[in-house]
Short mmCIF file of C-alpha atoms in Angstrom, two decimals:
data_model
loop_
_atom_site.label_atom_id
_atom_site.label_comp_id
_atom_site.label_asym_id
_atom_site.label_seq_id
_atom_site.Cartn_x
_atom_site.Cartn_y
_atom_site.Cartn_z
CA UNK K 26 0.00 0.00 0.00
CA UNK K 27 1.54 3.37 -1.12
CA UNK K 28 1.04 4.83 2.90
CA UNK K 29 3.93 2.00 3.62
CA UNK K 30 6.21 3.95 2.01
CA UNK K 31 8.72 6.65 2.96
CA UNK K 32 7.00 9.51 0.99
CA UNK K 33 3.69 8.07 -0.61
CA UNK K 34 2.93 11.89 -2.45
CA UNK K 35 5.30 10.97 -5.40
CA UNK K 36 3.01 7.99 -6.68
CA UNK K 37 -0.19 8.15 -8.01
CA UNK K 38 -2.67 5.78 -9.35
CA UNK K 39 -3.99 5.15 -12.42
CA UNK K 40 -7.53 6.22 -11.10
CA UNK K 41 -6.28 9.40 -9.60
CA UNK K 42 -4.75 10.61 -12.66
CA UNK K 43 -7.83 9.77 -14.77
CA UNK K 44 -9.85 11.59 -12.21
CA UNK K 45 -7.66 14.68 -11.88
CA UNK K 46 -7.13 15.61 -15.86
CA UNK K 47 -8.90 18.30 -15.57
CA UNK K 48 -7.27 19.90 -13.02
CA UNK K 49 -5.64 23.31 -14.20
CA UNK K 50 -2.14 22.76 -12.71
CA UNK K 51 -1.90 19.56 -13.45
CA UNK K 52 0.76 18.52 -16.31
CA UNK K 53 0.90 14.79 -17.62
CA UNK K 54 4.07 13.80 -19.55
CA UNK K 55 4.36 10.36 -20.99
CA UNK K 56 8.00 9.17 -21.45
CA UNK K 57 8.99 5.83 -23.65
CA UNK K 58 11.54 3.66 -24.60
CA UNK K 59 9.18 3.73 -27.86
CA UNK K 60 8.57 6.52 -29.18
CA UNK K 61 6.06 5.64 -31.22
CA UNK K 62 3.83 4.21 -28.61
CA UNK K 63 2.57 8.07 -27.78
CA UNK K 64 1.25 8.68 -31.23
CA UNK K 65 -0.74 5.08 -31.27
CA UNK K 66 -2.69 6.90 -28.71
CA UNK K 67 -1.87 8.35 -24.97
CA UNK K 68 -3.44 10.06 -21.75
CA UNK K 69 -5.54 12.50 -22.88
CA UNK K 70 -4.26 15.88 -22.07
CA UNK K 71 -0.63 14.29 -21.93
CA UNK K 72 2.47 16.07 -24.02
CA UNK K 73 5.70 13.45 -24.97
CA UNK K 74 9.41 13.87 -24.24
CA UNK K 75 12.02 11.79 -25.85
CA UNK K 76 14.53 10.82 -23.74
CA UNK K 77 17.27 11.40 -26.75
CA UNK K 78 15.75 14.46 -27.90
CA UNK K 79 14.65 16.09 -24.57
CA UNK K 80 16.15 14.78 -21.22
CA UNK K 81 20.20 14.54 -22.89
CA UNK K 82 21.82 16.27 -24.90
CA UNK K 83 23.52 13.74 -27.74
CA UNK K 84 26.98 16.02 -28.05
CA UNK K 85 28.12 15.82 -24.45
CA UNK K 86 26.46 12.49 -23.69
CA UNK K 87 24.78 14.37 -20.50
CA UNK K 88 21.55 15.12 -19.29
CA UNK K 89 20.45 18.76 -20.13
CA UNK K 90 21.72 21.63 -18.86
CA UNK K 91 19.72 24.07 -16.84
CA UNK K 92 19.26 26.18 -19.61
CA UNK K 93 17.96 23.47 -21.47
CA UNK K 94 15.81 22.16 -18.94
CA UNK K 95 14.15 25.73 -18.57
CA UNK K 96 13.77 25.31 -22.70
CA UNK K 97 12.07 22.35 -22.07
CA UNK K 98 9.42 23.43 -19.39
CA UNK K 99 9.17 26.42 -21.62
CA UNK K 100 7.68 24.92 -25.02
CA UNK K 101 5.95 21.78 -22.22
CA UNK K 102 3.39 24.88 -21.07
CA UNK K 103 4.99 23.84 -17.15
CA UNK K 104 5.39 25.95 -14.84
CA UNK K 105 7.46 25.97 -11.31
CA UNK K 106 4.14 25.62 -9.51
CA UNK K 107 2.57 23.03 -11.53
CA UNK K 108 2.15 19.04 -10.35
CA UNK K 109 3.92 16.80 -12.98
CA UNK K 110 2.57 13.58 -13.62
CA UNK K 111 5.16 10.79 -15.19
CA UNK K 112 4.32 7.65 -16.99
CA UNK K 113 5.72 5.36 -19.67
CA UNK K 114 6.12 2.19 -20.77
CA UNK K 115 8.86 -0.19 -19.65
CA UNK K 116 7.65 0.35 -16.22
CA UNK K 117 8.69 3.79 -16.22
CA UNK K 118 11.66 3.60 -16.93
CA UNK K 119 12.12 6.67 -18.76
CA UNK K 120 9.62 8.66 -16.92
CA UNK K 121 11.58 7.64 -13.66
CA UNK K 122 14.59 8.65 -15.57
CA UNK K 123 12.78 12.21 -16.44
CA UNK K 124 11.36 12.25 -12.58
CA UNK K 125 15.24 12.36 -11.47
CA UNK K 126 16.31 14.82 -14.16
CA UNK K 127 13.32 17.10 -12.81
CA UNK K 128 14.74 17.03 -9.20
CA UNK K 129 18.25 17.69 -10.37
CA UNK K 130 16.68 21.21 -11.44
CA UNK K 131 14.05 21.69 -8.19
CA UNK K 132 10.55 20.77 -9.43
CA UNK K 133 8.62 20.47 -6.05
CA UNK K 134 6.21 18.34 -7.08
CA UNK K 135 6.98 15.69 -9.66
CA UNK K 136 4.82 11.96 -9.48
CA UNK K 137 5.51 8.61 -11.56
CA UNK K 138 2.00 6.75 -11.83
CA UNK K 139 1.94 3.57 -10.79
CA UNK K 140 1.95 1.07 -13.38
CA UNK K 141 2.86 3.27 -15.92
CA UNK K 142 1.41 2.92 -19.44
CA UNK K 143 1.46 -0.76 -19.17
CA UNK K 144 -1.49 -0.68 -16.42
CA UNK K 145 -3.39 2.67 -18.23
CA UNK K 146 -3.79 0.24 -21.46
CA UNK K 147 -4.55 -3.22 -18.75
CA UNK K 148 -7.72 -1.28 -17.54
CA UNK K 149 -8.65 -0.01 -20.56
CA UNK K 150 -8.72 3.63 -19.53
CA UNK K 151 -9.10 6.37 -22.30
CA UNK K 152 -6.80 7.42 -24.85
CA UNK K 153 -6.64 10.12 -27.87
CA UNK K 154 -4.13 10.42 -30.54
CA UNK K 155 -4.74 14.42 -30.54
CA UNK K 156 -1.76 16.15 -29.42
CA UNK K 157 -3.21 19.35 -26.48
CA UNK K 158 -1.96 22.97 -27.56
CA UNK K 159 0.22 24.19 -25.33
CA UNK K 160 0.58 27.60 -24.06
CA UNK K 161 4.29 27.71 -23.39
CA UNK K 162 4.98 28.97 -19.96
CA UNK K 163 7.73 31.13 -17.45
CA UNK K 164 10.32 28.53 -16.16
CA UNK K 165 13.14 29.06 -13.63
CA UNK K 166 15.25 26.16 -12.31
CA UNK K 167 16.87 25.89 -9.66
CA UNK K 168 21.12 25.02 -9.79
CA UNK K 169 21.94 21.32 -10.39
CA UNK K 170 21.54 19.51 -7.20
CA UNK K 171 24.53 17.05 -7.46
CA UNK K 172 23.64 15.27 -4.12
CA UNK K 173 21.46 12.80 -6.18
CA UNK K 174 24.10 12.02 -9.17
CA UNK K 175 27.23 10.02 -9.06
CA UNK K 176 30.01 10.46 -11.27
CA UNK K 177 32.98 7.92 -12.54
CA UNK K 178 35.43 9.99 -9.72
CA UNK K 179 33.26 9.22 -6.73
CA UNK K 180 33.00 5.32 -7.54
CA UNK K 181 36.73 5.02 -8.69
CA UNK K 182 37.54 7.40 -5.40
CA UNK K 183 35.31 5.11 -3.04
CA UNK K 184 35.83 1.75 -5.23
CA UNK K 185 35.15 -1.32 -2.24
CA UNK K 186 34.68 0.91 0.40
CA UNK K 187 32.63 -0.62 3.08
CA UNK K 188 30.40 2.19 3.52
CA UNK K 189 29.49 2.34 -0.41
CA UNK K 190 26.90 0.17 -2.04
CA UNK K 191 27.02 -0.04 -5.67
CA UNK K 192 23.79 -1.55 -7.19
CA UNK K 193 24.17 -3.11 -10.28
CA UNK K 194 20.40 -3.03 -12.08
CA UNK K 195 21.24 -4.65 -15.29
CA UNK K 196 19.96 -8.30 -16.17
CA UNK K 197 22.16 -10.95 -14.81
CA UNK K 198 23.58 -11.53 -18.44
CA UNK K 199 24.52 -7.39 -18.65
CA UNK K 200 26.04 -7.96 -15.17
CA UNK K 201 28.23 -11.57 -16.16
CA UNK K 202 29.17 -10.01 -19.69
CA UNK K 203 27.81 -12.25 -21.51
CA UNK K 204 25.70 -9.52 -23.56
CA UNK K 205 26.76 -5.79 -23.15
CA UNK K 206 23.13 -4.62 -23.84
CA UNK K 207 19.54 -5.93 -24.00
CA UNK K 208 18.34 -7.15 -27.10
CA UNK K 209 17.55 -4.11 -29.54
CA UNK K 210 18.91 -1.35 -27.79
CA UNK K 211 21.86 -0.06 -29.12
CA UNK K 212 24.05 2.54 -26.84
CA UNK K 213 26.93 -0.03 -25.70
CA UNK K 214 29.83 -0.27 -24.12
CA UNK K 215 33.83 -1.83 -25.15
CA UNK K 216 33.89 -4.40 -22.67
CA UNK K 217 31.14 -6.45 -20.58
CA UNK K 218 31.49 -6.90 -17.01
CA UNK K 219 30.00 -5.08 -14.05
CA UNK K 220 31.73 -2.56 -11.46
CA UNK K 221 34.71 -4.68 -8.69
CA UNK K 222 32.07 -4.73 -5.63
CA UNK K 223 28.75 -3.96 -7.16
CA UNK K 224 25.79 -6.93 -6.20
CA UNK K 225 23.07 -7.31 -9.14
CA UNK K 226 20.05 -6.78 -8.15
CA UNK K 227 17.92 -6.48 -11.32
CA UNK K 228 15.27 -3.25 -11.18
CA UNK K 229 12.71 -5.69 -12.77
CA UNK K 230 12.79 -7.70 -9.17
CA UNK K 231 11.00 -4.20 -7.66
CA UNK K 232 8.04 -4.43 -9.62
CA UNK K 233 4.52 -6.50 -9.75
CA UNK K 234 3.29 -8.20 -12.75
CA UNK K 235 1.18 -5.71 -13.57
CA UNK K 236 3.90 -3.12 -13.13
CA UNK K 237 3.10 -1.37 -10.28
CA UNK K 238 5.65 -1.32 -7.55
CA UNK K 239 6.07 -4.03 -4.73
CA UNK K 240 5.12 -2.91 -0.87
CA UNK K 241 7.97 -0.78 1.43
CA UNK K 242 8.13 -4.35 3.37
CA UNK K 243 9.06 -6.19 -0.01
CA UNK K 244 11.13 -4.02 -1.54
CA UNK K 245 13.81 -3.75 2.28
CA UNK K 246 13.45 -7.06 2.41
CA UNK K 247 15.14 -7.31 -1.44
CA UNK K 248 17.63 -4.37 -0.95
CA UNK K 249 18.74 -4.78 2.85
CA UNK K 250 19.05 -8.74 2.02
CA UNK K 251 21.77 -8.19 -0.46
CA UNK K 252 23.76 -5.40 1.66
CA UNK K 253 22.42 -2.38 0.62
CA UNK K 254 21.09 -0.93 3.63
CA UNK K 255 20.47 2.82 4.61
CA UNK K 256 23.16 3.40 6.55
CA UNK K 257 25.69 3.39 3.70
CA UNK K 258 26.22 5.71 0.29
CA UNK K 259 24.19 3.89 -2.40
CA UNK K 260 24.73 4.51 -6.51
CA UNK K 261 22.48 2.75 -8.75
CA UNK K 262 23.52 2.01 -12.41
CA UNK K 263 22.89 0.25 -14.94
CA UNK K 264 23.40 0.46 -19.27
CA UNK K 265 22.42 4.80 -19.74
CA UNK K 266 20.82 5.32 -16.42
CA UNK K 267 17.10 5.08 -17.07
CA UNK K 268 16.93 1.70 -15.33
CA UNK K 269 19.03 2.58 -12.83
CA UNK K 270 16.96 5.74 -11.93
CA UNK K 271 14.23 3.16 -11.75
CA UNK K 272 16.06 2.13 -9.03
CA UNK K 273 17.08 5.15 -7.38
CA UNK K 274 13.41 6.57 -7.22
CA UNK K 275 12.16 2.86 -4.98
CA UNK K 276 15.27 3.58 -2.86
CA UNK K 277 15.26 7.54 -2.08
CA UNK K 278 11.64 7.93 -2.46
CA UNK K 279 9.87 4.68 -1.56
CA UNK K 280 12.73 3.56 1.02
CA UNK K 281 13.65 6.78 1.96
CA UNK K 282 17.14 6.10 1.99
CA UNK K 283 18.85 9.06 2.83
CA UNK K 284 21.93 8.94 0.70
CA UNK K 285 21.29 7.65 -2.90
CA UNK K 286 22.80 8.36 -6.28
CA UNK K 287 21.87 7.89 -10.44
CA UNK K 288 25.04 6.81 -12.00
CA UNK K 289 23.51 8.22 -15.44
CA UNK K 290 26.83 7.56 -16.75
CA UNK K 291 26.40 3.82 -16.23
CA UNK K 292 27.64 0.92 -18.40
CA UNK K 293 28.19 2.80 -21.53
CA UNK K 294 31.25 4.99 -19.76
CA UNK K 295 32.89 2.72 -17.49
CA UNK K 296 32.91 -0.08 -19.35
CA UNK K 297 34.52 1.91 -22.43
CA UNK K 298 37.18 3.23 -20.34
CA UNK K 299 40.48 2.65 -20.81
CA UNK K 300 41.84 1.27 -17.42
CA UNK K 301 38.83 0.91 -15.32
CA UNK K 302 38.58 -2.38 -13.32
CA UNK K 303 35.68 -4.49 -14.31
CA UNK K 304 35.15 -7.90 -12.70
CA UNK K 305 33.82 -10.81 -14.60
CA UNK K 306 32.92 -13.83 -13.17
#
């Protein structure tokens, strides 16, 4: 039950958000690993970002910059006030990924619903292939707030330190080397492996069936059991960083682990480094 968690405000249901559309500060932004799957029909009301096109920017192989971030609210018709609702298929993996982005920059009050677009379509809720108009809006972000992002210098700094846990999200095959990327997808990396120290615990193992997330009860049981507890610094990674903010968001917000970080740099950097240690079994 969402009150089991650490701060149940960032998830919403399915029926909430179908019952709030109307509301005039409300914003609904569907994310996907497809990006076709918004125009075969979406929330009503909801705009698209592409997480190539929007949340990074492809030169510097970074997430936006503030500028660009205020850009983005800009043409989305968001403003700082407004409540942002996130969904997307892949059980949110890319609207988790666009939930962390958001509190780099300092939007208050930022949501994933539960279930994503998986569950939407599963209870056959409405959907429209008409795009809203947008009245673009006044933006101001805040300064990057670094506290939830890890670098490649603060794991190789820390690298097997007892009071770091490294969470390793990717599939069990990403994390052996047998494959360097799922099936499909193709940002890669040099070499396959996983991070000396990191413990795989695969972001899939945090969800339900239907996509939703697992109870506060479930989810410690799967984290703490494995070593990552809240008493130490955790970073999350996994290929690009969308799974691994999948991650981060059950650990700082459903948890409420007080020290967690999105290694958004992930697979793709470290294991194309030249030098860096990467264990194999």
């Amino acid at each position: 039950m969402a009150e089991q968690y650490a701060h149940p405000e960032v998830l919403v249901t399915t029926a909430w958000v179908a019952e709030h559309l109307s509301d005039p500060n409300l914003r609904v932004v569907e994310v996907d690993v497809d990006t076709t799957a918004y125009e075969s029909g979406h929330i009503p009301g909801a705009i698209d970002w592409s997480w190539q096109a929007d949340l990074n920017d492809p030169v510097t192989r970074d997430i936006i910059s503030k500028e660009g971030f205020e850009r983005l609210m800009h043409v989305s018709g968001i403003s700082n006030d407004d409540t942002i609702v996130l969904y997307g298929d892949n059980n949110n993996w890319f609207a988790a990924f666009a939930y962390w982005v958001c509190k780099i920059y300092g939007h208050k009050d930022v949501r994933l619903m539960n279930g994503g677009r998986k569950k939407w379509l599963a209870e056959n809720r409405p959907l429209t292939k008409e795009r809203p108009v947008v009245t673009p809006s006044t933006y101001r972000a805040q300064d990057p707030d670094l506290s939830i992002r890890a670098f490649r210098e603060d794991i190789l700094r820390r690298l097997k330190s007892p009071g770091l846990a490294l969470v390793d999200v990717r599939s069990p095959q990403e994390f052996t080397g047998e494959i360097l990327a799922p099936p499909g997808l193709p940002e890669t990396a040099q070499r396959g492996g996983h991070i000396p120290g990191a413990v795989n615990i695969p972001w899939s193992q945090a969800v339900r069936e239907d996509g939703t997330f697992k109870s506060a009860e479930e989810l410690a049981q799967l984290y703490q059991s494995r070593g990552v507890t809240p008493d130490k610094e955790v970073i999350a990674y996994c290929r690009i960083g969308e799974r691994s903010s999948h991650t981060w968001f059950v650990l700082r917000e459903l948890l409420g682990y007080p020290n967690v970080k999105n290694y958004d740099g992930s697979w793709t950097e470290w294991g194309s480094m030249v030098g860096t240690p990467i264990e194999k079994p």
